[in-house]
mmCIF file of C-alpha atoms in Angstrom:
data_model
loop_
_atom_site.group_PDB
_atom_site.id
_atom_site.type_symbol
_atom_site.label_atom_id
_atom_site.label_comp_id
_atom_site.label_asym_id
_atom_site.label_seq_id
_atom_site.Cartn_x
_atom_site.Cartn_y
_atom_site.Cartn_z
ATOM 1 C CA UNK K 1 0.000 0.000 0.000
ATOM 2 C CA UNK K 2 1.138 3.545 -0.677
ATOM 3 C CA UNK K 3 2.521 5.424 2.310
ATOM 4 C CA UNK K 4 3.437 9.076 1.579
ATOM 5 C CA UNK K 5 5.782 9.114 4.581
ATOM 6 C CA UNK K 6 8.174 6.553 3.104
ATOM 7 C CA UNK K 7 11.186 8.362 1.700
ATOM 8 C CA UNK K 8 12.088 5.645 -0.808
ATOM 9 C CA UNK K 9 8.926 3.705 -1.715
ATOM 10 C CA UNK K 10 10.576 1.857 -4.582
ATOM 11 C CA UNK K 11 13.198 0.398 -2.203
ATOM 12 C CA UNK K 12 10.544 -0.655 0.313
ATOM 13 C CA UNK K 13 8.411 -2.202 -2.399
ATOM 14 C CA UNK K 14 11.151 -4.549 -3.628
ATOM 15 C CA UNK K 15 12.793 -5.501 -0.323
ATOM 16 C CA UNK K 16 10.636 -8.597 0.060
ATOM 17 C CA UNK K 17 9.425 -9.618 3.463
ATOM 18 C CA UNK K 18 5.931 -10.574 4.515
ATOM 19 C CA UNK K 19 3.380 -9.631 1.853
ATOM 20 C CA UNK K 20 0.565 -10.336 4.324
ATOM 21 C CA UNK K 21 1.884 -8.432 7.342
ATOM 22 C CA UNK K 22 -1.515 -6.746 7.847
ATOM 23 C CA UNK K 23 -3.487 -10.015 7.709
ATOM 24 C CA UNK K 24 -4.506 -10.984 11.248
ATOM 25 C CA UNK K 25 -6.179 -14.323 10.537
ATOM 26 C CA UNK K 26 -7.764 -16.522 7.906
ATOM 27 C CA UNK K 27 -11.146 -18.230 8.048
ATOM 28 C CA UNK K 28 -12.174 -21.207 5.939
ATOM 29 C CA UNK K 29 -15.793 -21.278 4.839
ATOM 30 C CA UNK K 30 -18.002 -23.150 2.430
ATOM 31 C CA UNK K 31 -18.978 -21.362 -0.753
ATOM 32 C CA UNK K 32 -20.971 -22.082 -3.871
ATOM 33 C CA UNK K 33 -19.167 -24.395 -6.309
ATOM 34 C CA UNK K 34 -19.743 -21.662 -8.884
ATOM 35 C CA UNK K 35 -17.424 -19.445 -6.819
ATOM 36 C CA UNK K 36 -14.776 -22.155 -6.425
ATOM 37 C CA UNK K 37 -14.823 -25.773 -7.675
ATOM 38 C CA UNK K 38 -13.744 -27.091 -4.265
ATOM 39 C CA UNK K 39 -16.741 -25.485 -2.575
ATOM 40 C CA UNK K 40 -14.356 -23.740 -0.167
ATOM 41 C CA UNK K 41 -13.198 -20.140 0.149
ATOM 42 C CA UNK K 42 -10.821 -18.428 2.539
ATOM 43 C CA UNK K 43 -11.503 -15.034 4.095
ATOM 44 C CA UNK K 44 -8.339 -13.044 4.852
ATOM 45 C CA UNK K 45 -9.096 -10.741 7.801
ATOM 46 C CA UNK K 46 -7.059 -7.545 7.695
ATOM 47 C CA UNK K 47 -6.430 -5.174 10.587
ATOM 48 C CA UNK K 48 -8.271 -5.239 13.875
ATOM 49 C CA UNK K 49 -10.115 -7.957 15.744
ATOM 50 C CA UNK K 50 -13.732 -6.837 15.184
ATOM 51 C CA UNK K 51 -16.289 -9.558 14.442
ATOM 52 C CA UNK K 52 -16.483 -10.604 10.798
ATOM 53 C CA UNK K 53 -19.984 -9.118 10.446
ATOM 54 C CA UNK K 54 -18.579 -5.657 11.312
ATOM 55 C CA UNK K 55 -15.363 -5.972 9.336
ATOM 56 C CA UNK K 56 -14.802 -3.922 6.220
ATOM 57 C CA UNK K 57 -11.185 -4.894 5.626
ATOM 58 C CA UNK K 58 -11.275 -8.463 4.419
ATOM 59 C CA UNK K 59 -10.956 -10.263 1.139
ATOM 60 C CA UNK K 60 -12.000 -13.654 -0.133
ATOM 61 C CA UNK K 61 -9.952 -16.131 -2.166
ATOM 62 C CA UNK K 62 -11.217 -19.403 -3.614
ATOM 63 C CA UNK K 63 -9.410 -22.432 -2.204
ATOM 64 C CA UNK K 64 -8.350 -23.684 -5.633
ATOM 65 C CA UNK K 65 -6.510 -20.397 -6.290
ATOM 66 C CA UNK K 66 -4.390 -20.384 -3.093
ATOM 67 C CA UNK K 67 -1.350 -22.248 -4.484
ATOM 68 C CA UNK K 68 -1.220 -19.975 -7.534
ATOM 69 C CA UNK K 69 -1.470 -16.960 -5.210
ATOM 70 C CA UNK K 70 1.410 -18.257 -3.071
ATOM 71 C CA UNK K 71 3.537 -18.967 -6.130
ATOM 72 C CA UNK K 72 3.024 -15.442 -7.490
ATOM 73 C CA UNK K 73 3.815 -13.778 -4.163
ATOM 74 C CA UNK K 74 6.983 -15.849 -3.740
ATOM 75 C CA UNK K 75 8.031 -15.164 -7.325
ATOM 76 C CA UNK K 76 7.815 -11.453 -6.473
ATOM 77 C CA UNK K 77 10.251 -12.020 -3.584
ATOM 78 C CA UNK K 78 7.797 -12.022 -0.687
ATOM 79 C CA UNK K 79 6.517 -14.557 1.803
ATOM 80 C CA UNK K 80 2.848 -15.240 2.494
ATOM 81 C CA UNK K 81 2.510 -17.101 5.805
ATOM 82 C CA UNK K 82 -1.252 -16.624 6.025
ATOM 83 C CA UNK K 83 -1.721 -18.111 2.561
ATOM 84 C CA UNK K 84 0.384 -21.080 3.682
ATOM 85 C CA UNK K 85 -1.866 -21.408 6.748
ATOM 86 C CA UNK K 86 -4.953 -21.218 4.518
ATOM 87 C CA UNK K 87 -3.603 -23.973 2.247
ATOM 88 C CA UNK K 88 -3.020 -26.176 5.296
ATOM 89 C CA UNK K 89 -6.587 -25.504 6.499
ATOM 90 C CA UNK K 90 -8.029 -26.408 3.091
ATOM 91 C CA UNK K 91 -5.960 -29.600 2.828
ATOM 92 C CA UNK K 92 -7.034 -30.683 6.306
ATOM 93 C CA UNK K 93 -10.670 -29.952 5.500
ATOM 94 C CA UNK K 94 -10.525 -31.937 2.253
ATOM 95 C CA UNK K 95 -8.947 -34.932 4.044
ATOM 96 C CA UNK K 96 -11.590 -35.085 6.782
ATOM 97 C CA UNK K 97 -14.317 -37.640 6.074
ATOM 98 C CA UNK K 98 -17.691 -36.065 5.346
ATOM 99 C CA UNK K 99 -20.284 -36.510 8.110
ATOM 100 C CA UNK K 100 -23.063 -38.915 7.170
ATOM 101 C CA UNK K 101 -26.583 -37.549 7.313
ATOM 102 C CA UNK K 102 -29.906 -39.377 7.642
#
């Protein structure tokens, strides 16, 4: 994000580091298969700890896109620990046996 107080923004932009430093947590949730073929999406919660219903700063990524996202961020020289955590959450969820109903 642009910060007018940084004296050398181009240096800061290419130094690498944690791309997701403002992401506080990730939440796995079910979504329509039209949104993502896995039926899972991840909400990246940015900033404070307000409840999700009151949060404005969040973004949603389909589970099937997470590895591509991680690859792109790493290719740019950054790390994405919350994306790694999200991938682990998705993999665990997909490995769990589905509960039988009826």
